[in-house]
Amino acid sequence: MNSSSAPGFGRRAFLGGIFAATAGGVVLGQDAKPAPKPKEHGNAIVYQFKIGEFDAWSISDGHMLFRGPLDLMWPREDQPQMKEWLESHGERMDGIPLYVNILVVRIGKEIALFDAGFGERDSTNIGWLQDGLKQAGIAPEQVTAGFLSHSHADHLAGFVAGGKPAFPNAAFYYLPEEYDFWHAKEPDFSKTKRNRAELPGMIREVCGQFDILKGVSQPAKAGTQFFNGAVTIEAAPGHTAGHAIFRIKSGNESLLHLMDLSHHHGFMFHNPNWYIAFDHDPMQSIDTRKKVFAQAAAERTRCYGFHVPWPGIGHVLPVGEGYLWHAERWSWGS
Ligand SMILES: [Zn+2]
C-alpha cells in the first residue's frame, strides 16, 4: 500500500532516546544512597526477542492512519459487518491504523532485514527504520541480507537512500515473479481495486528502485533456503504476483513472517474473504491467505505480521469460520 495518510503522532515522541531526568538525590542517612535517577523514555520503537538461538528485533517504521476507515476495504457489501467488528472490539472509528513492522534477525555473522519500510519521506509518521537500527546498535553497513516480500513503497522504498542502496553490503533477495511483474510491458492491474491514477507513477518508482539495487540483486526461486536453512522464501501470490513470505528456523523454533497476507489485526483474520484495495489479484490473495492461515493455525506456528500492531508477534487461532490474531505477550529479558 502507499496511499493516503494522516498524521497522528509526532516522530519525536516515538524516538527512544534516553535522557537523564533532572531530579536531585536526597540524602536520607549515612548509608543511604540517593534513589537512582528516573529515566525518561520516548515510546519504544525497537523490541528485541529470540527465535531459537537467533537474536531478533521488531522495529517500527511508523504507522499510517486511513481516514474514512472502510474506504479501502472490500467487498463493499460486507462493510456493515466490518463496522460491527470494529465497534464490538472497542476500536476507534476515526481511522484504520496500518502499522509498519520491520523484522531484523541476526543469524551467525549475517544480519537479515525483512523489507525496509518507507525510507526517506516527508512525513514524521513513517520512515523510522534507520533510527530503530541505530537504537539496536546495527549500522547500515552491517546488514548483509535484505529480503523483499513485494515492491509496494512501505516494503521496498527503504532499501534505497539518496539514490543508492541504503544497505551497501546487503544482498537483495526477492522472487523473480515480482521483478517480472513490474518490468512487463504492461503490468496486469486488471483485477485490482487500487486507484488507477496512481499506477504509472508507482511502476516508474518501483522500476527505478530495482535499477538502483541492480548490483546487489539476487532473485531467488520459491523454496530457496538461505544460511543453512535458517531462512526459506515461499511464494504467497495475490497481493502482488511475486509476493513472498518467509520462514525463519533455529533448532525447534520457528517464525513465519506473514507479510501482507493481512493488513489489519482484525479484518482479514476474522474473515479471510475480506481484502484491501491494494491487492493486485484479490481472489488469489484470498486463496493464499486461507491456505497459509489454515496451516499456521493447525501447526500452531509462531507468526509475525508486517501490518498488525507492533511488535507484531503472535499466533493465528481458528475461531468459527475464520481466525483470530492473538498477540504474544511482551517479554523483557530472559
Ligand atoms: Zn504493505
Short mmCIF file of C-alpha atoms and ligand atoms in Angstrom, two decimals:
data_model
loop_
_atom_site.label_atom_id
_atom_site.label_comp_id
_atom_site.label_asym_id
_atom_site.label_seq_id
_atom_site.Cartn_x
_atom_site.Cartn_y
_atom_site.Cartn_z
CA MET A 1 0.00 0.00 0.00
CA ASN A 2 1.16 3.54 -0.39
CA SER A 3 -1.89 5.74 -0.38
CA SER A 4 -3.38 8.49 1.75
CA SER A 5 -2.19 9.05 5.28
CA ALA A 6 -2.89 11.46 8.03
CA PRO A 7 -0.52 12.46 10.77
CA GLY A 8 -1.34 11.04 14.15
CA PHE A 9 1.80 11.44 16.19
CA GLY A 10 4.99 13.41 16.01
CA ARG A 11 8.13 11.45 15.37
CA ARG A 12 9.98 12.91 18.30
CA ALA A 13 7.50 11.43 20.72
CA PHE A 14 8.36 7.99 19.41
CA LEU A 15 12.10 8.17 19.28
CA GLY A 16 13.53 6.21 22.10
CA GLY A 17 16.32 8.47 23.26
CA ILE A 18 17.06 8.02 26.92
CA PHE A 19 17.62 11.20 28.87
CA ALA A 20 18.61 11.56 32.45
CA ALA A 21 15.97 13.34 34.47
CA THR A 22 16.86 16.40 36.48
CA ALA A 23 15.60 15.21 39.86
CA GLY A 24 18.29 15.55 42.53
CA GLY A 25 19.00 12.77 45.05
CA VAL A 26 18.08 13.32 48.67
CA VAL A 27 20.47 12.09 51.35
CA LEU A 28 18.41 10.13 53.85
CA GLY A 29 21.09 8.91 56.19
CA GLN A 30 24.72 7.99 56.40
CA ASP A 31 24.46 4.80 54.32
CA ALA A 32 21.53 5.78 52.26
CA LYS A 33 22.23 6.38 48.63
CA PRO A 34 20.20 8.73 46.54
CA ALA A 35 17.47 6.98 44.65
CA PRO A 36 18.52 6.23 41.08
CA LYS A 37 17.54 9.00 38.81
CA PRO A 38 14.47 8.15 36.86
CA LYS A 39 14.96 7.98 33.10
CA GLU A 40 12.68 9.36 30.51
CA HIS A 41 11.88 7.08 27.63
CA GLY A 42 10.25 8.04 24.41
CA ASN A 43 7.77 5.46 23.18
CA ALA A 44 9.60 2.31 22.19
CA ILE A 45 10.19 1.55 18.54
CA VAL A 46 12.52 -1.41 18.98
CA TYR A 47 11.56 -4.72 20.57
CA GLN A 48 14.20 -7.42 20.94
CA PHE A 49 13.31 -11.10 21.10
CA LYS A 50 14.63 -14.53 20.24
CA ILE A 51 13.88 -17.04 17.53
CA GLY A 52 15.64 -20.10 18.96
CA GLU A 53 19.32 -19.15 19.05
CA PHE A 54 18.88 -16.09 16.87
CA ASP A 55 18.62 -12.54 18.16
CA ALA A 56 15.72 -10.75 16.51
CA TRP A 57 14.37 -7.22 16.56
CA SER A 58 10.99 -5.88 15.61
CA ILE A 59 11.45 -2.27 14.55
CA SER A 60 8.53 0.03 13.93
CA ASP A 61 8.86 2.03 10.73
CA GLY A 62 5.89 4.03 11.98
CA HIS A 63 2.26 3.83 11.05
CA MET A 64 -0.39 5.34 8.86
CA LEU A 65 -4.00 6.07 9.61
CA PHE A 66 -6.60 5.66 6.91
CA ARG A 67 -9.42 8.11 7.44
CA GLY A 68 -12.86 7.10 6.24
CA PRO A 69 -11.84 3.81 7.77
CA LEU A 70 -13.53 1.38 5.42
CA ASP A 71 -12.90 3.16 2.11
CA LEU A 72 -10.14 0.73 1.22
CA MET A 73 -11.95 -2.41 2.33
CA TRP A 74 -13.73 -4.88 0.10
CA PRO A 75 -16.16 -6.43 -0.65
CA ARG A 76 -18.32 -3.34 -0.24
CA GLU A 77 -21.41 -5.35 0.74
CA ASP A 78 -19.60 -6.67 3.83
CA GLN A 79 -18.76 -3.22 5.17
CA PRO A 80 -21.60 -3.25 7.73
CA GLN A 81 -20.07 -6.41 9.26
CA MET A 82 -16.63 -4.81 9.24
CA LYS A 83 -18.03 -1.78 11.05
CA GLU A 84 -19.69 -4.10 13.55
CA TRP A 85 -16.37 -5.88 14.13
CA LEU A 86 -14.69 -2.55 14.86
CA GLU A 87 -17.43 -1.41 17.23
CA SER A 88 -17.71 -4.70 19.09
CA HIS A 89 -13.93 -4.71 19.68
CA GLY A 90 -13.85 -1.17 21.03
CA GLU A 91 -11.81 0.05 18.07
CA ARG A 92 -11.59 3.76 17.35
CA MET A 93 -13.68 4.75 14.38
CA ASP A 94 -11.59 7.73 13.30
CA GLY A 95 -9.23 5.76 11.13
CA ILE A 96 -7.82 2.34 10.42
CA PRO A 97 -4.22 2.07 11.58
CA LEU A 98 -1.72 0.48 9.28
CA TYR A 99 1.35 -0.49 11.25
CA VAL A 100 4.66 -0.97 9.50
CA ASN A 101 6.80 -3.57 11.32
CA ILE A 102 10.27 -4.49 10.17
CA LEU A 103 11.82 -7.79 11.25
CA VAL A 104 15.59 -7.95 11.69
CA VAL A 105 17.35 -11.22 12.54
CA ARG A 106 20.98 -11.96 13.39
CA ILE A 107 21.95 -15.38 12.08
CA GLY A 108 25.58 -16.07 12.93
CA LYS A 109 27.56 -13.43 11.03
CA GLU A 110 24.57 -12.42 8.95
CA ILE A 111 22.16 -9.63 9.73
CA ALA A 112 18.99 -10.07 7.72
CA LEU A 113 16.35 -7.45 7.14
CA PHE A 114 12.86 -8.43 6.03
CA ASP A 115 11.62 -5.46 3.99
CA ALA A 116 12.79 -1.95 4.70
CA GLY A 117 9.79 0.32 5.25
CA PHE A 118 9.12 3.64 3.60
CA GLY A 119 12.65 5.04 3.66
CA GLU A 120 13.11 8.78 3.25
CA ARG A 121 9.72 10.50 3.48
CA ASP A 122 8.47 13.95 4.35
CA SER A 123 6.08 12.53 6.93
CA THR A 124 7.25 12.25 10.52
CA ASN A 125 4.90 9.28 10.96
CA ILE A 126 6.87 6.84 8.86
CA GLY A 127 10.41 6.01 7.81
CA TRP A 128 11.81 5.22 11.25
CA LEU A 129 13.72 2.06 10.39
CA GLN A 130 17.17 3.69 10.32
CA ASP A 131 16.57 5.25 13.75
CA GLY A 132 15.44 1.86 15.04
CA LEU A 133 18.51 0.09 13.70
CA LYS A 134 20.70 2.70 15.37
CA GLN A 135 18.96 2.05 18.66
CA ALA A 136 19.56 -1.68 18.18
CA GLY A 137 23.25 -0.93 17.58
CA ILE A 138 23.17 -2.03 13.94
CA ALA A 139 24.88 0.13 11.32
CA PRO A 140 23.54 0.02 7.74
CA GLU A 141 26.90 -1.44 6.61
CA GLN A 142 26.43 -4.42 8.93
CA VAL A 143 23.26 -5.61 7.24
CA THR A 144 24.23 -8.49 4.95
CA ALA A 145 20.88 -9.62 3.56
CA GLY A 146 17.75 -7.74 2.53
CA PHE A 147 14.72 -9.91 1.83
CA LEU A 148 11.89 -8.28 -0.12
CA SER A 149 8.30 -9.51 0.16
CA HIS A 150 6.98 -7.28 -2.64
CA SER A 151 7.52 -3.89 -4.20
CA HIS A 152 4.95 -1.56 -2.63
CA ALA A 153 6.51 1.57 -1.16
CA ASP A 154 6.19 0.56 2.50
CA HIS A 155 8.32 -2.52 1.79
CA LEU A 156 10.77 -1.60 -0.96
CA ALA A 157 11.46 2.13 -0.71
CA GLY A 158 13.62 1.88 2.44
CA PHE A 159 16.17 -0.28 0.63
CA VAL A 160 17.22 2.89 -1.21
CA ALA A 161 18.62 6.10 0.28
CA GLY A 162 19.92 9.12 -1.59
CA GLY A 163 19.73 7.28 -4.91
CA LYS A 164 21.94 4.43 -3.64
CA PRO A 165 21.41 1.12 -1.84
CA ALA A 166 20.67 2.03 1.80
CA PHE A 167 22.47 -1.13 2.97
CA PRO A 168 25.61 -1.19 0.81
CA ASN A 169 26.81 -4.64 1.92
CA ALA A 170 23.46 -6.42 1.76
CA ALA A 171 22.46 -8.82 -1.00
CA PHE A 172 18.91 -8.11 -2.11
CA TYR A 173 16.70 -11.21 -2.43
CA TYR A 174 13.23 -11.48 -3.95
CA LEU A 175 11.12 -13.84 -6.05
CA PRO A 176 11.74 -13.49 -9.81
CA GLU A 177 7.94 -13.25 -10.36
CA GLU A 178 7.95 -9.92 -8.52
CA TYR A 179 10.60 -8.41 -10.75
CA ASP A 180 8.95 -9.79 -13.89
CA PHE A 181 5.56 -8.33 -13.00
CA TRP A 182 6.79 -4.76 -12.65
CA HIS A 183 9.05 -4.97 -15.68
CA ALA A 184 6.39 -6.36 -18.02
CA LYS A 185 5.47 -4.19 -20.99
CA GLU A 186 2.07 -3.64 -19.38
CA PRO A 187 1.86 -4.89 -15.80
CA ASP A 188 -1.56 -6.52 -15.32
CA PHE A 189 -3.60 -4.45 -12.90
CA SER A 190 -6.94 -5.56 -14.38
CA LYS A 191 -8.19 -7.13 -11.11
CA THR A 192 -7.11 -4.60 -8.51
CA LYS A 193 -9.37 -2.11 -6.71
CA ARG A 194 -6.47 0.29 -6.49
CA ASN A 195 -6.76 3.84 -7.66
CA ARG A 196 -5.62 3.51 -11.26
CA ALA A 197 -4.36 7.07 -11.41
CA GLU A 198 -1.53 6.02 -9.07
CA LEU A 199 -0.28 3.17 -11.23
CA PRO A 200 2.05 4.81 -13.81
CA GLY A 201 3.94 6.71 -11.09
CA MET A 202 4.11 3.63 -8.92
CA ILE A 203 5.52 1.45 -11.71
CA ARG A 204 8.15 4.09 -12.53
CA GLU A 205 9.17 4.36 -8.88
CA VAL A 206 9.44 0.60 -8.39
CA CYS A 207 11.48 0.06 -11.57
CA GLY A 208 13.77 2.96 -10.60
CA GLN A 209 14.41 1.35 -7.20
CA PHE A 210 15.15 -2.03 -8.75
CA ASP A 211 17.63 -0.27 -11.04
CA ILE A 212 19.43 1.27 -8.07
CA LEU A 213 19.61 -2.17 -6.41
CA LYS A 214 20.74 -3.97 -9.54
CA GLY A 215 24.31 -4.52 -8.38
CA VAL A 216 23.21 -6.34 -5.22
CA SER A 217 20.12 -8.10 -6.59
CA GLN A 218 19.85 -11.86 -6.29
CA PRO A 219 16.46 -13.17 -7.40
CA ALA A 220 15.68 -16.45 -5.62
CA LYS A 221 13.09 -19.07 -6.55
CA ALA A 222 10.34 -20.01 -4.10
CA GLY A 223 11.62 -22.65 -1.71
CA THR A 224 15.20 -21.36 -1.74
CA GLN A 225 16.88 -21.69 1.63
CA PHE A 226 19.48 -19.30 2.97
CA PHE A 227 22.09 -19.59 5.71
CA ASN A 228 21.92 -23.38 6.17
CA GLY A 229 18.15 -23.48 6.17
CA ALA A 230 17.69 -20.62 8.64
CA VAL A 231 15.53 -18.66 6.16
CA THR A 232 13.21 -20.00 3.46
CA ILE A 233 11.50 -17.78 0.91
CA GLU A 234 7.99 -19.02 -0.02
CA ALA A 235 5.57 -17.87 -2.69
CA ALA A 236 2.34 -16.28 -1.39
CA PRO A 237 0.91 -14.66 -4.54
CA GLY A 238 -2.12 -12.43 -4.86
CA HIS A 239 -1.26 -9.24 -3.02
CA THR A 240 1.31 -8.97 -5.81
CA ALA A 241 2.38 -11.57 -8.35
CA GLY A 242 5.65 -12.25 -6.57
CA HIS A 243 4.53 -11.66 -3.00
CA ALA A 244 6.75 -13.72 -0.69
CA ILE A 245 6.52 -14.87 2.91
CA PHE A 246 9.47 -16.08 4.95
CA ARG A 247 10.06 -18.94 7.36
CA ILE A 248 12.87 -18.50 9.85
CA LYS A 249 14.10 -21.57 11.73
CA SER A 250 16.51 -22.11 14.58
CA GLY A 251 16.53 -25.58 16.14
CA ASN A 252 12.97 -26.47 17.08
CA GLU A 253 11.78 -22.87 16.97
CA SER A 254 10.48 -21.00 14.00
CA LEU A 255 8.77 -17.80 12.96
CA LEU A 256 6.60 -17.40 9.88
CA HIS A 257 6.63 -13.86 8.51
CA LEU A 258 3.15 -13.36 7.03
CA MET A 259 3.99 -10.08 5.32
CA ASP A 260 0.89 -8.64 3.58
CA LEU A 261 -1.42 -11.62 3.97
CA SER A 262 -3.18 -9.33 6.42
CA HIS A 263 -3.34 -5.54 6.59
CA HIS A 264 -5.18 -5.45 9.91
CA HIS A 265 -5.27 -7.38 13.17
CA GLY A 266 -9.00 -8.00 12.84
CA PHE A 267 -10.46 -7.91 9.37
CA MET A 268 -8.52 -10.47 7.32
CA PHE A 269 -8.26 -12.87 10.26
CA HIS A 270 -11.93 -12.63 11.22
CA ASN A 271 -12.99 -13.16 7.63
CA PRO A 272 -10.24 -14.14 5.18
CA ASN A 273 -12.56 -13.15 2.31
CA TRP A 274 -12.23 -9.50 3.27
CA TYR A 275 -9.49 -7.75 1.37
CA ILE A 276 -7.83 -4.41 0.81
CA ALA A 277 -7.86 -2.34 -2.37
CA PHE A 278 -4.08 -2.71 -2.62
CA ASP A 279 -4.28 -6.41 -3.58
CA HIS A 280 -3.34 -6.83 -7.23
CA ASP A 281 -5.34 -10.05 -7.56
CA PRO A 282 -7.81 -10.16 -4.66
CA MET A 283 -9.19 -13.66 -5.30
CA GLN A 284 -5.72 -15.14 -5.46
CA SER A 285 -4.69 -13.28 -2.31
CA ILE A 286 -7.76 -14.69 -0.51
CA ASP A 287 -6.86 -18.25 -1.60
CA THR A 288 -3.28 -17.81 -0.45
CA ARG A 289 -4.37 -16.30 2.86
CA LYS A 290 -6.73 -19.19 3.57
CA LYS A 291 -4.06 -21.80 2.85
CA VAL A 292 -1.36 -20.14 4.93
CA PHE A 293 -3.66 -19.29 7.86
CA ALA A 294 -5.10 -22.84 7.92
CA GLN A 295 -1.62 -24.33 8.06
CA ALA A 296 -0.32 -21.83 10.61
CA ALA A 297 -3.35 -22.44 12.84
CA ALA A 298 -3.15 -26.24 12.54
CA GLU A 299 0.57 -26.28 13.27
CA ARG A 300 0.37 -23.54 15.91
CA THR A 301 3.11 -21.67 14.13
CA ARG A 302 4.54 -18.58 15.77
CA CYS A 303 3.95 -15.75 13.29
CA TYR A 304 5.00 -12.19 12.58
CA GLY A 305 2.81 -9.64 10.82
CA PHE A 306 4.03 -6.64 8.87
CA HIS A 307 0.80 -4.66 9.35
CA VAL A 308 -0.54 -5.85 12.71
CA PRO A 309 0.02 -3.83 15.90
CA TRP A 310 3.71 -3.58 16.74
CA PRO A 311 5.75 -5.54 17.73
CA GLY A 312 3.72 -7.90 15.55
CA ILE A 313 4.50 -11.34 17.02
CA GLY A 314 1.61 -13.73 17.64
CA HIS A 315 -0.41 -16.76 16.63
CA VAL A 316 -3.24 -17.36 14.19
CA LEU A 317 -6.02 -19.16 16.06
CA PRO A 318 -9.03 -20.83 14.43
CA VAL A 319 -12.28 -19.21 15.57
CA GLY A 320 -15.62 -20.01 13.94
CA GLU A 321 -15.22 -19.85 10.21
CA GLY A 322 -12.29 -17.50 10.45
CA TYR A 323 -9.33 -16.80 12.67
CA LEU A 324 -8.10 -14.59 15.45
CA TRP A 325 -4.75 -12.80 15.65
CA HIS A 326 -3.53 -13.44 19.19
CA ALA A 327 -0.59 -11.20 20.04
CA GLU A 328 2.24 -12.78 22.00
CA ARG A 329 2.90 -11.38 25.48
CA TRP A 330 5.78 -9.00 25.74
CA SER A 331 8.86 -10.37 27.38
CA TRP A 332 11.74 -8.36 28.79
CA GLY A 333 14.97 -10.16 29.43
CA SER A 334 15.04 -13.93 29.59
ZN ZN B 1 2.26 -3.46 2.92
#
